[in-house]
């Protein structure tokens, strides 16, 4: 029976990925387009292409990180289709875990592809010095996403989700203006000790967020 | 292990403004139980407890021999649950939902699903967002029925449906009832529907089970007696009588355990028996609720 349970949970993950498919495609297209824009360097003083491309790229990743938990988890509850899913042979705990894994996989598909494209492109162009900073930034977005997923799956509340989105938007601004400009990170070549420290902190944050998201919902007495 | 399809023992669930209070009920395998109660009586909470979606604060719950909520997954393989508030995925088609459920349940009956599609006039390629409320309710029922579950838990499945759609759903349920192995717990405001399909009836009000019995027993033991009562005659208090409504020289007596011996007893007191009427389930339900509330001083 446990295999059957796992099979149902896996089908729920696949179901969510299917329902997210267009969002993933649009995110990938937008991400690639913004990377192309960032490559247009007219050597003007304001570096219009790289700046606009970076802004579009960050907006794409951050927006996708908000859309996935909002449409995949919260909307399913608000639309009452959650009740139908829970009529299938799955426990509320299994359901919540399937939601977390599905959200994570959906986010990781464009995240990995876009990160990979940048790493390959920069390496081929002989500009691999900034990859450490880039990875710090991408891992921050992944951590912010995991925190939002944990908040949504634990609270199942629109008010909390909106508060989380606002907090993560503030955090992105603080991160870009304060953390990425720290000595040892800004203009850092390769993986400096400070970059590695920030990366380790981000990975720890991801582990904590996922741990909470996978365990806390099981403690709830009422799921609908 | 219980042989009942459903068994609740002293189940309590407390919310801020509502308490499901020591609810006990038992549905034997192969029977249909109608759960009847006014809005906010606790029908939906009871059904959600049965499905493991809400955990009781006290009491024991078993569904198809599985302890709930611990063994809910095992129970759910053989239980079809359709709720009034339940919805399908609006952006997906009915075909996608059919494929999704079919892939999960080895016992899925494709031929029966096809029959139900035709009977309910549903088009698999249609997106759920394009379905009317009635069509979506029928689609939900189809998805539950084609799994061939041993137990159906239906929480107001006909709520919000037009009379034709309601008739289609009830007709299908009556056909499902031909399978003597299948049990159904069915809640509804509509006592006419419950009377048509139920073997047993449970009345629930303000979080408490107020009465539960076989439908025929209910209909048999409840009577309304019209009496002519001359001035100066006092009607005796008799066992089985829960209400006496007197207006001038006429009295209407409601009995929840009617005994023909009541009639000579009233006549001996000086009253004249005009009429003895069987009561509809709706009349029984209302009289039952009102008398229990009066008993509790509510």
Coordinates of C-alpha atoms in Angstrom, one line a residue, chain A residues 7 21 26 57 211:
Chain A
X7 CA 2.3 6.5 -6.5
X21 CA 3.5 23.8 -17.9
X26 CA 6.6 31.5 -20.4
X57 CA 15.8 38.6 -15.5
X211 CA 12.1 21.0 6.4

